[in-house]
Amino acid sequence: MTHEFTASMISPDDDFDGAPLLRREVTLESGHGDVASAELHATALGVFEAFLGGRPVGDDEVLSPGWSSYEWRLRYRSYDVTDLITESTVLGFALGNGWYRGRLGFLGSRRVYGDELGLLAELRITYADGHVQTVGTDESWQAGPSAVTANDLYDGQTIDARRRDDSWLRPGAALPGWTGVHTLSFDQQRLTGYVGPVTRRQEVVRAIAVSTSPSGRTLVDFGQNLVGWVRCTVQGEAGSVITIRHAEVLEHGELGTRPLRTAKATDRFVLSGAVDRFEPTKTFHGFRYVEVDGWPGELTTDSLEAVVVHSDLDRTGDFECSDDLLNQLHRNVVWGLRGNFVDVPTDCPQRDERLGWTGDIAVFAPTAAFLYDVADFLGDWLMDLDAEQAAADGQIPFVIPDPLKYDKSGSPIGEHDTPALWGDSAAWVPWALWQAYGDRDALDRHFPAMAAHARHVKSLLSPNDLWDTGFQFGDWLDPQAPPDNPFQAQADNGVVATACYFRTLAIVTEAAQLLGRDGDAAEFGALRDRVGSAFRDHYVSADGTVKSDCQTVYALAIVFGLLPDELRTKAGDRLAELAAANDYRIGTGFAGTPFVLDALSSTGHLDAAYLLLLEPDCPSWLYPVTMGATTVWERWDSMLPDGTINPGEMTSFNHYALGAVADWMHRTIGGIAPLEPGYGRVLVAPRPGDGLSWARASLQTRGGRVSTQWRREDAGVQLSVDVPHGMTAVVRMPGMDDIELGGGQHTIDC
Ligand code: BGC
């Protein structure tokens, strides 16, 4: 539904501590019969919560309108509010700073997009006779203070219950201290409907323990590293303050806040003396633990509850197997997605960063697209990518939306040029969506950005067709890189960048062919071949050794199809050798991690792939699990074996990038992969490995739910497959011919 606003963007005459309330009384017009329907359209410069007739509008919706590249896209919400309309009522909004005006990024910036909060809203009431009454934001609105006296996404929120006055939502309320509003100049061309889901409260998590730290502080453990906030109902002396500090981990028994860097992640609740209910909805925190100060009386596990907040996505994929550590790793991946899909796919949800880092989603998109239906969520983000890329002459910013193109005072400082993998998100994310959902129109929509990126990188190549110039993140966070230098990878930057570009060209060529863009297909196909030859000529020796001879370079060369068969086999053998020589501990950073298991399992080294996956010693996927992790960590060793936090300057405990391995688990252990984009035909090819006695996976595809389950039996492996009607599954098991299955339940002895 698209809506043309006739209303104006308004701003309160007083800022009211950055959390103003705005209201307008609405009286139904007479003479037109009953109300047939009513709809509300709204957006804000800042974040808003809407109220009509004293009740919240939007089912548990928070932090709307989220964060988009506001310079070009501001999304508005549309609601059916027919049931909330009464004869005489109040339309009200509570605003907060949000991403628009709060702190953003690690440069210490705030007010990146503007100085004044704004509200644009329009209520359209349609009567029985067809008459439409429109109430829009204009200078007749009133603005006043809320109980919120400070709010920031990074730093937290302060609520002073003594200031709470709910009468603002009642018609005819006397409102001392309220002021008027003024209109803001605003280009309505920027307005666009929501493509992705809104952010909502999703779940309430109960505390599991209250304890006292060695230094005497009161700590509450929610048992799960999550994203959202803590809410409570409490009574105590008027004016006394409860302070809640959040952190993901404890370090030596105390709240581990160093990883938050400058984010204060602190909420304060000032008591009124009566029974107060506090819920800080204008911030969010990444935390498992809170430290509580000033609680009146005894604090128990029932005193506080954690509210989990993220984009409202449908869960589609599941995985379970006989190994508990692996199951916990998978749960951690799911929670990593939940915590970082708060309107924008972010790197992390807790420190002074929380940005849409492109490289992180480039590697995680296939995993995300299995676990949840992220077609619209990432489709929306890709629209921001288009807008940012167009404004940056074809370069892909490090982060999208991109506040890093401004300095602290908001002045433009230009873009860094596109690095590999991060920039390749322009092609890899749409490709992951195409594989998962098979939506040709979406691929077509994203093709111009894919092609523009491929052409831009061409201009960065050396004369010998290698991408060995310019700034690169490379194989970021290689486990051997020192804590204070995550760039220092074993893999050569040119090898990583050229390989990633080759993959991008292969994707863009295939997309062009699919879309019937023959000219583009010829252009990119020729370039792909040239870049592939350059890679082999310069980086691969006759014996199959790839320059820098480490796990990542073999993973990329094998999986991206850069090697002819004979060298591919040799590269697989060398990779298996390197993995064994490293005692099956992982040796890859952001670039190699999503591909290393595929490289092994596709070159005859399934056993080595399982050994790498199931290795519990640091660095490995399971090491964090053995340390009690409930989300995927940014570093292989965000927490060191002795329980101290990694000394590096960036140490998040909730980063999904290294969780990209779940994609391999889904396809290779669970055995569900698309044989055609969108799973019109599904490949069922689980490859049971040593160490597992059973596994199961399921996926809600566009064509229905497909599920697989295998179990080791004395005589071999028994495989059960559920195929939805109308879908074909091809079962491919070692030593057997392919079996084609139609809809129904099937059991196969392998
Ligand atoms: C982020 C990463 C990101 C990286 C760039 C970090 O600060 O947290 O996940 O991709 O910077 O290399």
PDB file of C-alpha atoms and ligand atoms in Angstrom, residues 106 261 346-348 350-351 353-361 398-399 419 421-422 471-474 476-477 486-487 590 634 649-652 655-657, ligand 1:
ATOM      1  CA  PHE A 106      32.543   4.489  16.680  1.00  0.00           C
ATOM      2  CA  ARG A 261      33.855   0.591  24.380  1.00  0.00           C
ATOM      3  CA  THR A 346      24.534  -5.435  11.877  1.00  0.00           C
ATOM      4  CA  ASP A 347      27.972  -6.601  12.903  1.00  0.00           C
ATOM      5  CA  CYS A 348      27.151  -6.536  16.594  1.00  0.00           C
ATOM      6  CA  GLN A 350      26.177  -4.009  21.968  1.00  0.00           C
ATOM      7  CA  ARG A 351      29.166  -1.678  21.537  1.00  0.00           C
ATOM      8  CA  GLU A 353      29.138   0.316  16.512  1.00  0.00           C
ATOM      9  CA  ARG A 354      26.017  -1.763  15.588  1.00  0.00           C
ATOM     10  CA  LEU A 355      26.487  -0.914  11.918  1.00  0.00           C
ATOM     11  CA  GLY A 356      25.358  -2.664   8.754  1.00  0.00           C
ATOM     12  CA  TRP A 357      28.844  -3.975   7.948  1.00  0.00           C
ATOM     13  CA  THR A 358      28.616  -5.313   4.438  1.00  0.00           C
ATOM     14  CA  GLY A 359      31.190  -8.108   4.735  1.00  0.00           C
ATOM     15  CA  ASP A 360      29.439  -9.698   7.678  1.00  0.00           C
ATOM     16  CA  ILE A 361      26.157 -10.125   5.831  1.00  0.00           C
ATOM     17  CA  PHE A 398      31.847  -0.358   4.372  1.00  0.00           C
ATOM     18  CA  VAL A 399      28.503  -0.098   6.134  1.00  0.00           C
ATOM     19  CA  PRO A 419      37.285  -3.572  -0.361  1.00  0.00           C
ATOM     20  CA  LEU A 421      34.211  -9.361   0.291  1.00  0.00           C
ATOM     21  CA  TRP A 422      32.660  -6.327   2.001  1.00  0.00           C
ATOM     22  CA  PHE A 471      42.707  -0.959   0.974  1.00  0.00           C
ATOM     23  CA  GLN A 472      41.531  -4.450   1.987  1.00  0.00           C
ATOM     24  CA  PHE A 473      40.153  -6.012   5.153  1.00  0.00           C
ATOM     25  CA  GLY A 474      41.391  -9.285   3.664  1.00  0.00           C
ATOM     26  CA  TRP A 476      39.812 -10.303   8.660  1.00  0.00           C
ATOM     27  CA  LEU A 477      40.298 -11.871  12.095  1.00  0.00           C
ATOM     28  CA  PRO A 486      42.969  -8.151  12.914  1.00  0.00           C
ATOM     29  CA  PHE A 487      44.218  -7.300   9.406  1.00  0.00           C
ATOM     30  CA  PHE A 590      35.918 -13.830   7.777  1.00  0.00           C
ATOM     31  CA  GLU A 634      33.324 -11.951  16.870  1.00  0.00           C
ATOM     32  CA  GLU A 649      39.911  -3.250  20.987  1.00  0.00           C
ATOM     33  CA  MET A 650      36.962  -5.001  19.335  1.00  0.00           C
ATOM     34  CA  THR A 651      35.642  -8.028  21.148  1.00  0.00           C
ATOM     35  CA  SER A 652      32.000  -8.679  20.657  1.00  0.00           C
ATOM     36  CA  HIS A 655      28.739 -11.367  15.804  1.00  0.00           C
ATOM     37  CA  TYR A 656      27.205 -13.687  13.250  1.00  0.00           C
ATOM     38  CA  ALA A 657      29.968 -13.791  10.624  1.00  0.00           C
TER      39      ALA A 657
HETATM   40  C1  BGC B   1      33.144  -4.966  12.682  1.00  0.00           C
HETATM   41  C2  BGC B   1      33.237  -6.119  11.731  1.00  0.00           C
HETATM   42  C3  BGC B   1      33.486  -5.504  10.397  1.00  0.00           C
HETATM   43  C4  BGC B   1      34.867  -4.937  10.517  1.00  0.00           C
HETATM   44  C5  BGC B   1      35.507  -4.477   9.281  1.00  0.00           C
HETATM   45  C6  BGC B   1      34.480  -4.332  12.758  1.00  0.00           C
HETATM   46  O1  BGC B   1      34.568  -3.320  13.644  1.00  0.00           O
HETATM   47  O2  BGC B   1      32.642  -5.317  13.903  1.00  0.00           O
HETATM   48  O3  BGC B   1      32.407  -7.121  11.874  1.00  0.00           O
HETATM   49  O4  BGC B   1      33.225  -6.274   9.310  1.00  0.00           O
HETATM   50  O5  BGC B   1      34.936  -3.952  11.505  1.00  0.00           O
HETATM   51  O6  BGC B   1      36.508  -5.291   9.084  1.00  0.00           O
END
